[in-house]
Short mmCIF file of C-alpha atoms in Angstrom, two decimals:
data_model
loop_
_atom_site.label_atom_id
_atom_site.label_comp_id
_atom_site.label_asym_id
_atom_site.label_seq_id
_atom_site.Cartn_x
_atom_site.Cartn_y
_atom_site.Cartn_z
CA MET D 1 -9.10 -13.97 -40.19
CA ILE D 2 -6.61 -11.08 -40.02
CA GLN D 3 -3.38 -12.43 -41.00
CA GLU D 4 -0.73 -12.50 -38.40
CA LYS D 5 1.88 -10.65 -40.31
CA ALA D 6 -0.73 -7.73 -40.64
CA ILE D 7 -1.57 -7.66 -36.73
CA LEU D 8 2.25 -7.60 -36.09
CA GLN D 9 2.93 -5.01 -38.31
CA ALA D 10 0.17 -2.92 -36.46
CA ALA D 11 1.78 -3.92 -33.01
CA VAL D 12 5.08 -2.49 -33.99
CA SER D 13 3.69 0.65 -35.52
CA GLU D 14 1.63 1.44 -32.38
CA GLY D 15 4.72 1.09 -30.25
CA LEU D 16 3.19 -2.15 -28.52
CA LEU D 17 6.38 -4.28 -29.59
CA SER D 18 9.64 -3.43 -31.27
CA GLU D 19 10.96 -5.21 -34.48
CA HIS D 20 13.74 -6.76 -32.07
CA ASP D 21 11.09 -8.17 -29.69
CA VAL D 22 9.33 -9.90 -32.58
CA SER D 23 12.70 -11.52 -34.12
CA GLN D 24 13.51 -12.76 -30.73
CA ALA D 25 10.19 -14.36 -30.36
CA LYS D 26 10.40 -16.00 -33.98
CA MET D 27 13.17 -18.15 -32.35
CA LEU D 28 11.69 -19.06 -29.18
CA ALA D 29 8.14 -19.91 -31.38
CA ARG D 30 9.96 -22.27 -33.72
CA ARG D 31 11.83 -24.04 -30.45
CA ASP D 32 8.41 -24.09 -28.61
CA LYS D 33 6.34 -25.50 -31.71
CA ARG D 34 3.74 -22.30 -30.81
CA ASP D 35 2.57 -19.93 -32.66
CA LEU D 36 4.20 -16.58 -33.08
CA LEU D 37 1.20 -14.43 -31.55
CA THR D 38 0.95 -16.77 -28.68
CA THR D 39 4.54 -16.79 -28.20
CA LEU D 40 4.82 -12.65 -27.62
CA GLY D 41 1.84 -12.32 -25.67
CA LEU D 42 3.40 -15.02 -23.33
CA VAL D 43 6.74 -13.23 -23.32
CA HIS D 44 5.49 -9.79 -22.97
CA ARG D 45 2.24 -10.29 -20.95
CA ILE D 46 0.41 -8.90 -23.86
CA PRO D 47 -3.52 -10.39 -24.18
CA GLU D 48 -4.69 -11.09 -27.44
CA VAL D 49 -7.31 -8.29 -27.30
CA SER D 50 -4.37 -5.95 -26.94
CA PHE D 51 -3.08 -7.10 -30.34
CA TYR D 52 -6.28 -6.77 -31.98
CA ARG D 53 -7.33 -3.24 -30.54
CA ALA D 54 -3.41 -2.13 -31.89
CA TYR D 55 -4.41 -3.20 -35.26
CA ALA D 56 -7.87 -1.17 -35.12
CA GLN D 57 -5.80 1.76 -33.81
CA TYR D 58 -3.56 1.49 -36.72
CA HIS D 59 -6.03 1.35 -39.26
CA GLN D 60 -8.43 3.63 -37.45
CA LEU D 61 -11.28 1.40 -37.02
CA GLY D 62 -13.70 1.31 -34.44
CA PHE D 63 -12.82 -1.44 -31.63
CA MET D 64 -15.45 -3.34 -29.27
CA THR D 65 -14.30 -5.37 -26.19
CA ALA D 66 -16.24 -8.42 -24.94
CA SER D 67 -18.14 -6.26 -22.45
CA ASP D 68 -19.54 -3.88 -25.49
CA LEU D 69 -20.96 -7.04 -27.38
CA GLN D 70 -24.48 -7.06 -26.42
CA PRO D 71 -26.50 -8.82 -28.60
CA ASN D 72 -28.85 -7.35 -31.06
CA ILE D 73 -31.51 -10.52 -31.08
CA LYS D 74 -33.51 -9.12 -33.75
CA ILE D 75 -30.82 -8.54 -36.13
CA ALA D 76 -29.44 -11.97 -35.09
CA ARG D 77 -32.33 -13.69 -35.94
CA LYS D 78 -32.50 -12.26 -39.40
CA CYS D 79 -29.02 -12.70 -40.26
CA GLY D 80 -29.11 -16.69 -38.83
CA LEU D 81 -26.90 -18.54 -36.88
CA GLY D 82 -25.15 -19.82 -40.21
CA MET D 83 -24.45 -16.28 -41.13
CA LEU D 84 -22.99 -14.99 -37.75
CA LYS D 85 -20.54 -18.25 -37.39
CA SER D 86 -19.77 -18.23 -41.80
CA ARG D 87 -18.85 -14.36 -41.60
CA SER D 88 -17.60 -14.16 -38.00
CA ILE D 89 -20.09 -11.39 -37.32
CA PHE D 90 -22.07 -10.19 -34.66
CA PRO D 91 -25.00 -7.59 -34.42
CA VAL D 92 -24.64 -5.31 -31.59
CA LYS D 93 -27.23 -3.59 -29.85
CA LYS D 94 -26.31 0.03 -28.64
CA SER D 95 -28.26 2.86 -27.34
CA GLY D 96 -28.74 5.84 -29.84
CA ASP D 97 -29.83 5.82 -33.28
CA GLU D 98 -32.12 2.91 -33.98
CA ASN D 99 -31.66 3.38 -37.71
CA ILE D 100 -27.82 2.50 -37.23
CA LEU D 101 -26.67 -1.11 -37.18
CA HIS D 102 -23.74 -1.98 -35.49
CA ILE D 103 -21.71 -5.22 -36.43
CA ALA D 104 -18.79 -6.24 -34.66
CA CYS D 105 -16.21 -8.24 -36.81
CA GLN D 106 -13.12 -10.75 -36.28
CA THR D 107 -11.67 -8.99 -39.49
CA MET D 108 -13.12 -6.05 -41.50
CA PRO D 109 -15.91 -7.57 -44.10
CA ASP D 110 -15.26 -7.89 -47.41
CA ASN D 111 -17.40 -6.42 -50.23
CA GLY D 112 -19.34 -9.80 -50.80
CA VAL D 113 -20.10 -9.61 -46.99
CA LYS D 114 -21.23 -6.06 -47.08
CA ARG D 115 -23.62 -6.43 -50.13
CA GLN D 116 -24.98 -9.44 -48.26
CA LEU D 117 -25.99 -7.42 -44.99
CA GLU D 118 -26.79 -4.09 -47.45
CA LYS D 119 -29.56 -6.49 -49.14
CA LEU D 120 -31.02 -7.54 -45.79
CA PHE D 121 -31.13 -4.22 -43.98
CA SER D 122 -31.70 -0.84 -45.20
CA HIS D 123 -30.16 0.64 -42.03
CA GLU D 124 -26.68 2.73 -42.19
CA ILE D 125 -24.30 0.10 -41.15
CA ARG D 126 -21.16 0.48 -38.93
CA TYR D 127 -18.45 -1.91 -38.45
CA TYR D 128 -16.27 -2.44 -35.69
CA LEU D 129 -13.25 -4.83 -34.83
CA THR D 130 -13.12 -7.36 -31.88
CA ASP D 131 -10.98 -10.05 -30.80
CA SER D 132 -11.61 -13.69 -31.94
CA ARG D 133 -12.02 -15.15 -28.52
CA ALA D 134 -14.56 -12.28 -27.59
CA LEU D 135 -16.73 -12.74 -30.91
CA GLN D 136 -16.71 -16.36 -30.64
CA HIS D 137 -17.90 -16.57 -27.19
CA ALA D 138 -20.40 -13.87 -27.88
CA ILE D 139 -21.88 -15.88 -30.79
CA HIS D 140 -21.72 -19.05 -28.23
CA GLN D 141 -23.94 -17.22 -25.79
CA ILE D 142 -26.79 -16.69 -28.44
CA GLU D 143 -26.84 -19.68 -29.86
CA PRO D 144 -29.40 -21.22 -27.75
CA VAL D 145 -31.64 -18.26 -28.58
CA LEU D 146 -31.42 -18.62 -32.30
CA ASN D 147 -31.53 -22.45 -32.39
CA PRO D 148 -33.73 -23.61 -29.73
CA LEU D 149 -34.66 -27.09 -30.71
CA ALA D 150 -30.93 -27.97 -30.20
CA ASP D 151 -30.13 -30.02 -26.89
CA GLN D 152 -27.41 -27.10 -26.50
CA LEU D 153 -26.79 -27.47 -22.71
CA ASN D 154 -26.53 -31.23 -22.72
CA GLU D 155 -23.96 -30.79 -25.55
CA GLU D 156 -21.88 -28.10 -23.62
CA THR D 157 -21.85 -30.40 -21.03
CA GLU D 158 -20.55 -33.17 -22.49
CA GLU D 159 -17.55 -31.29 -24.37
CA PHE D 160 -16.84 -29.11 -21.53
CA ASN D 161 -13.49 -29.74 -19.95
CA PRO D 162 -12.76 -28.00 -16.44
CA VAL D 163 -8.99 -28.88 -16.86
CA GLY D 164 -8.61 -26.82 -20.04
CA GLU D 165 -10.96 -24.00 -19.21
CA LEU D 166 -9.44 -23.18 -15.86
CA ASN D 167 -6.07 -23.26 -17.47
CA ASN D 168 -7.41 -20.71 -19.89
CA ILE D 169 -8.95 -18.30 -17.18
CA LEU D 170 -5.71 -18.50 -15.28
CA GLY D 171 -3.74 -17.54 -18.30
CA GLN D 172 -5.72 -14.88 -19.16
CA ALA D 173 -5.81 -13.42 -15.91
CA TYR D 174 -1.71 -13.59 -16.03
CA LEU D 175 -1.63 -11.97 -19.15
CA HIS D 176 -3.98 -9.29 -17.88
CA ARG D 177 -1.58 -8.70 -14.85
CA ALA D 178 -4.77 -9.31 -12.77
CA SER D 179 -4.05 -9.65 -8.96
CA ASP D 180 -7.50 -11.78 -8.46
CA VAL D 181 -9.93 -14.00 -10.16
CA HIS D 182 -13.36 -14.15 -9.03
CA PHE D 183 -15.71 -17.15 -10.18
CA GLU D 184 -19.17 -15.52 -9.37
CA PRO D 185 -22.58 -18.06 -9.51
CA LEU D 186 -25.74 -16.07 -10.89
CA LYS D 187 -29.27 -17.38 -11.15
CA GLU D 188 -28.81 -19.21 -14.06
CA ILE D 189 -25.05 -18.68 -15.06
CA MET D 190 -21.47 -18.14 -13.25
CA ILE D 191 -19.37 -15.73 -14.56
CA VAL D 192 -15.87 -14.59 -13.91
CA ARG D 193 -14.42 -11.51 -13.08
CA ILE D 194 -10.52 -10.35 -13.08
CA ARG D 195 -9.24 -7.39 -11.06
CA VAL D 196 -6.87 -5.43 -13.02
CA ASP D 197 -5.22 -2.26 -11.40
CA GLY D 198 -7.73 -2.60 -8.68
CA ARG D 199 -10.96 -2.79 -10.74
CA LEU D 200 -12.82 -5.47 -11.74
CA GLN D 201 -13.52 -6.72 -15.33
CA GLU D 202 -15.95 -9.16 -16.57
CA MET D 203 -14.74 -11.78 -18.61
CA PRO D 204 -16.41 -13.15 -21.92
CA ASN D 205 -16.63 -16.67 -20.43
CA HIS D 206 -20.11 -17.48 -18.86
CA TYR D 207 -20.76 -21.22 -17.51
CA ASN D 208 -23.75 -22.90 -16.94
CA LYS D 209 -24.50 -24.86 -13.83
CA GLU D 210 -22.95 -28.23 -14.62
CA GLN D 211 -19.92 -25.97 -15.95
CA ALA D 212 -19.48 -24.20 -13.10
CA SER D 213 -19.58 -27.12 -10.86
CA GLY D 214 -16.89 -29.10 -12.55
CA LEU D 215 -14.97 -25.69 -12.39
CA ILE D 216 -15.28 -25.36 -8.86
CA SER D 217 -14.31 -28.94 -8.34
CA ARG D 218 -11.25 -28.66 -10.38
CA ILE D 219 -10.06 -25.36 -8.32
CA LYS D 220 -10.79 -27.74 -5.16
CA VAL D 221 -8.83 -30.95 -6.34
CA LEU D 222 -5.92 -28.71 -7.03
CA SER D 223 -6.07 -26.52 -3.89
CA LYS D 224 -6.59 -29.60 -1.70
CA LEU D 225 -10.00 -28.72 -0.60
CA ASP D 226 -13.01 -31.17 0.47
CA ILE D 227 -14.89 -31.67 -2.83
CA ALA D 228 -18.13 -33.05 -0.97
CA GLU D 229 -18.18 -30.03 1.28
CA SER D 230 -19.82 -26.96 -0.29
CA ARG D 231 -21.99 -25.79 2.95
CA ILE D 232 -19.05 -24.03 4.59
CA PRO D 233 -16.35 -21.47 3.65
CA GLN D 234 -12.86 -23.23 2.71
CA ASP D 235 -9.23 -21.93 2.27
CA GLY D 236 -6.40 -23.47 0.37
CA SER D 237 -3.39 -22.96 -2.12
CA MET D 238 -2.42 -24.13 -5.36
CA SER D 239 0.08 -23.38 -7.88
CA HIS D 240 -0.32 -22.88 -11.72
CA ARG D 241 2.38 -23.26 -14.50
CA MET D 242 2.10 -21.24 -17.65
CA GLU D 243 3.31 -22.40 -21.07
CA ASN D 244 6.32 -20.31 -21.05
CA SER D 245 7.34 -22.03 -17.54
CA VAL D 246 6.27 -18.95 -15.47
CA GLU D 247 4.74 -20.23 -12.24
CA PHE D 248 3.06 -18.56 -9.48
CA ASP D 249 1.30 -19.51 -6.61
CA ILE D 250 -2.45 -18.83 -5.73
CA ARG D 251 -4.61 -18.26 -2.55
CA VAL D 252 -8.00 -20.20 -2.94
CA ALA D 253 -11.05 -19.06 -0.90
CA THR D 254 -14.46 -20.88 -1.43
CA MET D 255 -17.75 -19.94 -0.02
CA PRO D 256 -21.56 -21.00 -0.45
CA ALA D 257 -23.51 -18.03 -1.79
CA ARG D 258 -27.23 -17.52 -2.51
CA PHE D 259 -27.20 -19.45 -6.28
CA GLY D 260 -24.16 -21.89 -5.74
CA GLU D 261 -20.48 -21.86 -4.48
CA ARG D 262 -18.10 -19.20 -5.39
CA ALA D 263 -14.20 -19.21 -5.36
CA THR D 264 -11.80 -16.39 -5.10
CA LEU D 265 -8.31 -16.77 -6.17
CA ARG D 266 -5.80 -14.16 -5.47
CA LEU D 267 -2.43 -14.55 -7.64
CA LEU D 268 1.01 -14.13 -6.01
CA GLY D 269 4.12 -13.51 -7.45
CA THR D 270 3.26 -13.05 -10.98
CA GLU D 271 5.49 -10.03 -11.48
CA SER D 272 9.11 -11.50 -12.19
CA LYS D 273 10.96 -8.53 -9.94
CA LEU D 274 10.22 -6.50 -7.04
CA PHE D 275 9.54 -2.65 -7.32
CA SER D 276 12.21 -0.32 -6.32
CA LEU D 277 12.12 2.45 -3.90
CA ALA D 278 12.42 4.61 -6.54
CA GLN D 279 9.03 2.90 -8.48
CA LEU D 280 6.68 3.40 -5.88
CA GLY D 281 5.95 7.01 -6.59
CA MET D 282 7.23 9.21 -3.50
CA GLU D 283 8.36 12.60 -3.86
CA ASP D 284 12.28 13.19 -4.37
CA ASP D 285 12.23 14.71 -0.72
CA GLU D 286 10.26 11.98 0.88
CA LEU D 287 11.92 9.05 -0.79
CA GLU D 288 15.67 10.48 0.67
CA ARG D 289 14.02 10.63 4.18
CA PHE D 290 12.58 7.36 3.89
CA GLN D 291 15.77 5.78 2.22
CA LYS D 292 17.76 7.03 5.83
CA ALA D 293 14.94 6.27 7.87
CA ILE D 294 15.25 2.28 6.83
CA ALA D 295 18.86 2.55 7.06
CA LEU D 296 18.60 3.25 10.94
CA PRO D 297 20.11 0.60 13.48
CA HIS D 298 16.55 0.43 15.62
CA GLY D 299 13.16 2.10 15.75
CA MET D 300 10.01 0.90 13.86
CA ILE D 301 8.40 1.97 10.70
CA LEU D 302 4.76 1.34 10.38
CA ILE D 303 2.79 1.35 6.75
CA THR D 304 -1.17 1.63 7.18
CA GLY D 305 -3.74 1.50 4.98
CA PRO D 306 -6.77 -1.05 3.84
CA THR D 307 -6.40 -4.16 2.36
CA GLY D 308 -5.17 -3.98 -1.19
CA SER D 309 -3.55 -0.73 -0.81
CA GLY D 310 0.02 -1.92 -1.84
CA LYS D 311 1.73 -2.04 1.91
CA SER D 312 3.28 -5.24 1.37
CA THR D 313 4.74 -3.90 -2.05
CA THR D 314 6.44 -1.01 -0.06
CA LEU D 315 7.70 -3.11 2.49
CA TYR D 316 9.61 -5.77 -0.12
CA ALA D 317 10.74 -2.60 -1.69
CA ALA D 318 12.26 -1.06 1.77
CA LEU D 319 13.92 -4.86 2.50
CA GLN D 320 15.43 -4.95 -0.88
CA GLU D 321 16.96 -1.64 -0.47
CA ILE D 322 18.69 -2.61 2.54
CA SER D 323 19.41 -6.16 1.73
CA SER D 324 23.18 -6.58 2.00
CA PRO D 325 25.48 -9.56 3.15
CA ASP D 326 26.51 -8.18 6.35
CA ILE D 327 22.46 -7.82 7.52
CA ASN D 328 20.41 -10.52 9.06
CA ILE D 329 16.89 -9.84 7.56
CA LEU D 330 13.95 -12.23 8.90
CA THR D 331 10.07 -11.75 7.88
CA ALA D 332 6.95 -13.29 9.41
CA GLU D 333 4.26 -13.26 6.45
CA ASP D 334 0.69 -14.40 5.80
CA PRO D 335 1.22 -15.35 3.07
CA VAL D 336 4.71 -15.08 1.64
CA GLU D 337 3.61 -13.04 -1.32
CA GLN D 338 7.16 -12.81 -2.97
CA PRO D 339 10.45 -14.51 -2.37
CA ILE D 340 13.26 -12.36 -1.72
CA GLU D 341 16.88 -13.69 -2.06
CA HIS D 342 19.20 -13.49 1.31
CA ILE D 343 16.30 -12.73 3.38
CA SER D 344 14.97 -15.63 5.86
CA GLN D 345 10.70 -15.75 5.36
CA LEU D 346 8.40 -17.40 7.63
CA GLN D 347 4.96 -18.35 6.84
CA VAL D 348 2.68 -17.74 9.86
CA GLY D 349 -0.35 -20.22 10.19
CA VAL D 350 -2.26 -22.38 12.65
CA LYS D 351 0.53 -23.58 14.42
CA VAL D 352 2.80 -20.29 14.48
CA SER D 353 1.36 -16.72 15.06
CA PHE D 354 3.02 -13.52 14.52
CA ALA D 355 3.83 -13.12 18.13
CA SER D 356 5.31 -16.57 18.38
CA ALA D 357 7.42 -16.12 15.46
CA LEU D 358 8.57 -12.70 16.51
CA ARG D 359 9.98 -14.30 19.86
CA SER D 360 11.71 -16.98 17.85
CA PHE D 361 13.28 -14.37 15.65
CA LEU D 362 14.88 -12.69 18.54
CA ARG D 363 16.88 -15.81 19.19
CA HIS D 364 18.49 -15.52 15.87
CA ASP D 365 20.37 -12.53 15.70
CA PRO D 366 18.45 -10.55 13.62
CA ASP D 367 19.16 -6.80 12.42
CA VAL D 368 15.97 -6.14 10.67
CA ILE D 369 12.31 -8.10 11.42
CA MET D 370 9.30 -7.48 8.96
CA VAL D 371 5.98 -8.57 10.53
CA GLY D 372 3.39 -8.98 8.14
CA GLU D 373 0.70 -7.32 10.27
CA ILE D 374 0.13 -6.43 13.68
CA ARG D 375 -3.33 -7.53 14.83
CA ASP D 376 -3.25 -7.97 18.50
CA GLY D 377 -1.66 -6.69 21.45
CA GLU D 378 0.46 -9.43 21.97
CA THR D 379 2.26 -9.02 18.73
CA ALA D 380 2.28 -5.02 19.29
CA GLY D 381 4.27 -5.59 22.55
CA VAL D 382 6.80 -7.83 21.35
CA ALA D 383 7.38 -5.78 18.08
CA LEU D 384 7.79 -2.74 20.01
CA LYS D 385 10.29 -4.18 22.55
CA ALA D 386 11.96 -5.54 19.42
CA ALA D 387 12.44 -1.91 18.14
CA MET D 388 13.64 -0.76 21.66
CA THR D 389 16.12 -3.28 22.18
CA GLY D 390 18.24 -2.42 18.81
CA HIS D 391 16.25 -3.95 16.05
CA MET D 392 14.69 -2.15 12.97
CA VAL D 393 11.01 -3.48 12.82
CA PHE D 394 9.05 -2.72 9.88
CA SER D 395 5.20 -3.73 9.89
CA THR D 396 1.46 -3.28 8.45
CA LEU D 397 -1.43 -1.87 10.30
CA HIS D 398 -4.94 -1.58 9.27
CA THR D 399 -5.66 1.94 9.52
CA ASN D 400 -6.96 4.65 7.43
CA THR D 401 -4.68 7.30 8.08
CA ALA D 402 -0.79 7.53 9.06
CA VAL D 403 -1.63 9.31 12.63
CA GLY D 404 -4.43 6.88 13.27
CA CYS D 405 -1.79 3.93 13.98
CA VAL D 406 -1.03 5.71 17.31
CA ASN D 407 -4.57 5.26 18.83
CA ARG D 408 -4.95 1.82 16.97
CA LEU D 409 -1.48 0.83 18.95
CA ARG D 410 -2.82 2.28 22.33
CA ASP D 411 -6.42 0.32 21.47
CA ILE D 412 -4.79 -3.10 21.20
CA GLY D 413 -2.64 -2.47 24.74
CA ALA D 414 0.24 -0.76 23.75
CA GLU D 415 1.98 1.73 25.80
CA SER D 416 2.00 5.00 24.79
CA PHE D 417 5.62 5.69 26.14
CA LEU D 418 6.55 2.53 24.01
CA ILE D 419 5.23 3.84 21.06
CA ALA D 420 6.72 7.47 21.30
CA SER D 421 10.36 6.18 21.90
CA THR D 422 10.14 3.71 19.03
CA LEU D 423 8.16 5.05 15.95
CA ILE D 424 10.38 6.40 13.49
CA ALA D 425 7.41 7.07 10.73
CA ALA D 426 3.99 6.25 10.21
CA ILE D 427 2.97 5.99 6.46
CA ALA D 428 -0.70 5.73 5.16
CA GLN D 429 -0.97 5.02 1.52
CA ARG D 430 -3.75 4.07 -1.60
CA LEU D 431 -3.37 3.12 -4.73
CA ALA D 432 -4.26 5.14 -7.87
CA ARG D 433 -4.61 3.86 -11.11
CA LYS D 434 -1.77 5.64 -13.36
CA LEU D 435 -2.67 7.33 -16.49
CA CYS D 436 -1.47 5.49 -19.57
CA GLN D 437 1.44 7.79 -20.92
CA ASN D 438 0.73 6.74 -24.34
CA CYS D 439 -2.84 7.88 -24.90
CA LYS D 440 -3.79 10.35 -22.02
CA GLN D 441 -5.27 13.81 -23.08
CA LYS D 442 -5.76 17.10 -21.87
CA THR D 443 -8.77 17.84 -20.07
CA VAL D 444 -10.24 20.92 -18.46
CA ILE D 445 -12.01 20.61 -14.61
CA ASP D 446 -14.59 22.51 -13.26
CA LYS D 447 -13.52 25.39 -10.99
CA ALA D 448 -14.66 24.06 -7.61
CA TYR D 449 -12.29 21.45 -8.23
CA LYS D 450 -9.53 24.13 -8.74
CA GLU D 451 -10.32 25.75 -5.37
CA ALA D 452 -10.43 22.47 -4.08
CA LEU D 453 -7.15 21.36 -5.17
CA GLN D 454 -5.48 24.75 -4.83
CA LEU D 455 -4.52 24.97 -8.58
CA THR D 456 -2.97 27.91 -10.39
CA ASP D 457 -4.03 28.98 -13.75
CA ASP D 458 -0.90 27.38 -15.47
CA GLU D 459 -1.53 23.95 -13.52
CA MET D 460 -5.17 24.24 -14.72
CA ASN D 461 -3.64 24.52 -18.25
CA ASN D 462 -1.76 20.87 -18.00
CA LEU D 463 -4.18 18.69 -16.63
CA TYR D 464 -5.03 14.81 -18.14
CA GLU D 465 -7.62 12.34 -18.15
CA PRO D 466 -7.80 8.69 -19.48
CA SER D 467 -8.13 8.26 -23.05
CA GLY D 468 -7.83 4.77 -23.89
CA CYS D 469 -5.29 2.61 -26.39
CA ALA D 470 -3.88 -1.04 -27.08
CA HIS D 471 -1.26 -0.41 -24.27
CA CYS D 472 -3.63 0.03 -21.60
CA SER D 473 -6.51 -2.32 -23.29
CA GLY D 474 -8.42 0.82 -23.86
CA THR D 475 -9.15 1.53 -19.98
CA GLY D 476 -6.64 4.72 -20.30
CA TYR D 477 -4.88 3.59 -17.39
CA ASN D 478 -1.71 1.23 -17.14
CA GLY D 479 -0.60 0.27 -13.87
CA ARG D 480 -1.02 1.91 -10.33
CA ILE D 481 0.93 4.40 -8.26
CA ALA D 482 0.87 4.79 -4.77
CA LEU D 483 -0.16 8.09 -2.88
CA PHE D 484 1.39 8.39 0.17
CA GLU D 485 0.47 10.42 3.76
CA ILE D 486 3.73 10.24 5.81
CA LEU D 487 4.11 11.33 9.39
CA TRP D 488 7.55 11.63 10.67
CA ILE D 489 8.10 11.25 14.44
CA ASP D 490 9.87 14.19 15.77
CA GLN D 491 10.47 15.00 19.40
CA GLN D 492 7.21 17.50 19.06
CA VAL D 493 5.35 14.62 18.01
CA ARG D 494 6.91 12.01 20.43
CA ASP D 495 5.63 14.71 23.33
CA ALA D 496 2.42 14.75 21.90
CA ILE D 497 2.29 10.92 21.77
CA THR D 498 3.36 10.35 25.47
CA ARG D 499 0.73 12.99 26.69
CA GLU D 500 -1.92 11.03 24.67
CA ALA D 501 -2.87 13.83 22.38
CA SER D 502 -5.55 13.60 20.00
CA GLU D 503 -5.01 12.96 16.24
CA ALA D 504 -5.45 16.43 15.10
CA GLU D 505 -2.97 17.71 17.89
CA ILE D 506 -0.39 15.12 16.81
CA ILE D 507 -0.48 16.25 13.16
CA GLN D 508 -0.49 20.17 14.37
CA ALA D 509 2.71 19.29 16.57
CA ALA D 510 4.53 17.39 13.45
CA GLU D 511 7.14 19.61 11.36
CA ASN D 512 6.99 16.98 8.68
CA TYR D 513 3.83 15.75 7.50
CA THR D 514 2.35 15.17 3.98
CA SER D 515 -1.43 14.38 3.64
CA LEU D 516 -2.98 12.30 0.92
CA ALA D 517 -4.55 14.88 -0.38
CA ASP D 518 -1.40 16.90 -0.98
CA ASP D 519 0.25 13.91 -2.50
CA GLY D 520 -2.82 13.25 -4.80
CA ARG D 521 -2.58 16.78 -6.03
CA LYS D 522 0.94 16.72 -7.01
CA LYS D 523 0.36 13.60 -8.89
CA PHE D 524 -2.57 14.84 -10.73
CA ILE D 525 -0.61 17.92 -11.83
CA LYS D 526 2.08 15.81 -12.79
CA GLY D 527 -0.03 13.77 -15.44
CA LEU D 528 0.27 10.43 -13.41
CA THR D 529 -3.19 9.99 -12.14
CA SER D 530 -6.53 11.56 -12.83
CA LEU D 531 -9.21 13.54 -11.20
CA GLU D 532 -11.36 10.74 -11.52
CA GLU D 533 -9.17 8.55 -9.17
CA LEU D 534 -8.84 11.17 -6.83
CA GLN D 535 -12.60 11.22 -6.48
CA ARG D 536 -12.76 7.50 -6.33
CA LEU D 537 -10.49 7.08 -3.38
CA ALA D 538 -12.49 10.17 -1.80
CA ILE D 539 -9.21 12.38 -1.59
CA VAL D 540 -11.42 15.21 -3.70
CA ARG D 541 -15.05 15.30 -3.32
#
């Protein structure tokens, strides 16, 4: 196994940590009686795999993640299970030249292991580094194939601890900054996938039917769901506390699927601090206009977009910007995703609807009201009237475009004159993965995209694509950035809304309108996101 000191030296050299971070963590590790690597991971939210990747980068070695460890069963049988375990090696099946043998290792093998493999095989051998957790899981998965006489499944069931395993899964999800955890039953096994920066990644853990049942039961117990009921969907909530005392809430949903019961966990409030408006990614001129708009005494600002597009994050940033001792801010949310100091936040549910919460708010002398979502005509009517009668109202709406919110409000029964007189701005947004600034590399794109994005020759010479490093867990992306479509409601737009003009006519009438394509183009030119992300969001085709 690689020595801790060598891993930390590589992490510091690759910029994953600083010397100061390490020295501070040493004191915490001694106090909490925990090893230094685990302590650093918890404090800085760095998964173990990133430390190993930094070591591989520093020593210019190839690196394999858990998803890369597809077993070469033929080679594994020839090596034998004992050799794989004792030498911590794993033969990997890769497409390409069959005369090359690919071996993943927990640490680069010494000359004795190399000679042993060279005697067994006449192929050229290439070695790759992987993290210990992924390697052990990979060996564990092929153990029944290499040792079919062992009653492996029974042994696993007896030794399996669903309490510790669930804690481990949630801990890994937290370190990877995941927003969701999916427990998905397949025909023979259950897999676990986590959503990081909007994309799902499979974890190395696989579970048989008995283990899967134990994990789902544990989730149900913690979220106060009916363990005996597996034929209908259920919803609940729970909380999880990390070793470093960080605690976060989890929204739980279970449902019956073809091969068993599945569960989806939404992790809430795992970020210790809220985003500021400046961190959202608005262009400077739009940001200045937005800051002035949210400070107005009355009116309505709507944030639109599909589920998971960051609408709540934008609203929280706006509330944090205007929050002060002389302003009374009330919010109705489902659920309350992030607690904010000096703001009264109400959780809506079965007994309290958004509309009834809004009516109650008006009796509490509010200056600013935030409604988690306008879902029906009743909520829309109360929100619009509140905006008309001297309150600033923020809310979200499920439409694909900014201008689409006008027709959506009409569809659920809102009057056109009310919409025109109260709406200040409609903002549609999408989340694009942000290029890792430590490893992004220059790229050349096709001329067809040059024309589609209206790029100059100079701009064509400064475009970037993802690469992959320890900072971004090899994905090439680190975090996400919002792309905005903003429709500012001026007098011409108000007139168009009042006469019930079409969406195209409203956009034509607007003097201040920025499309998603325009904003995506600017962020691509600045090296903040990639062409791949613009294509994924259907901004560029």
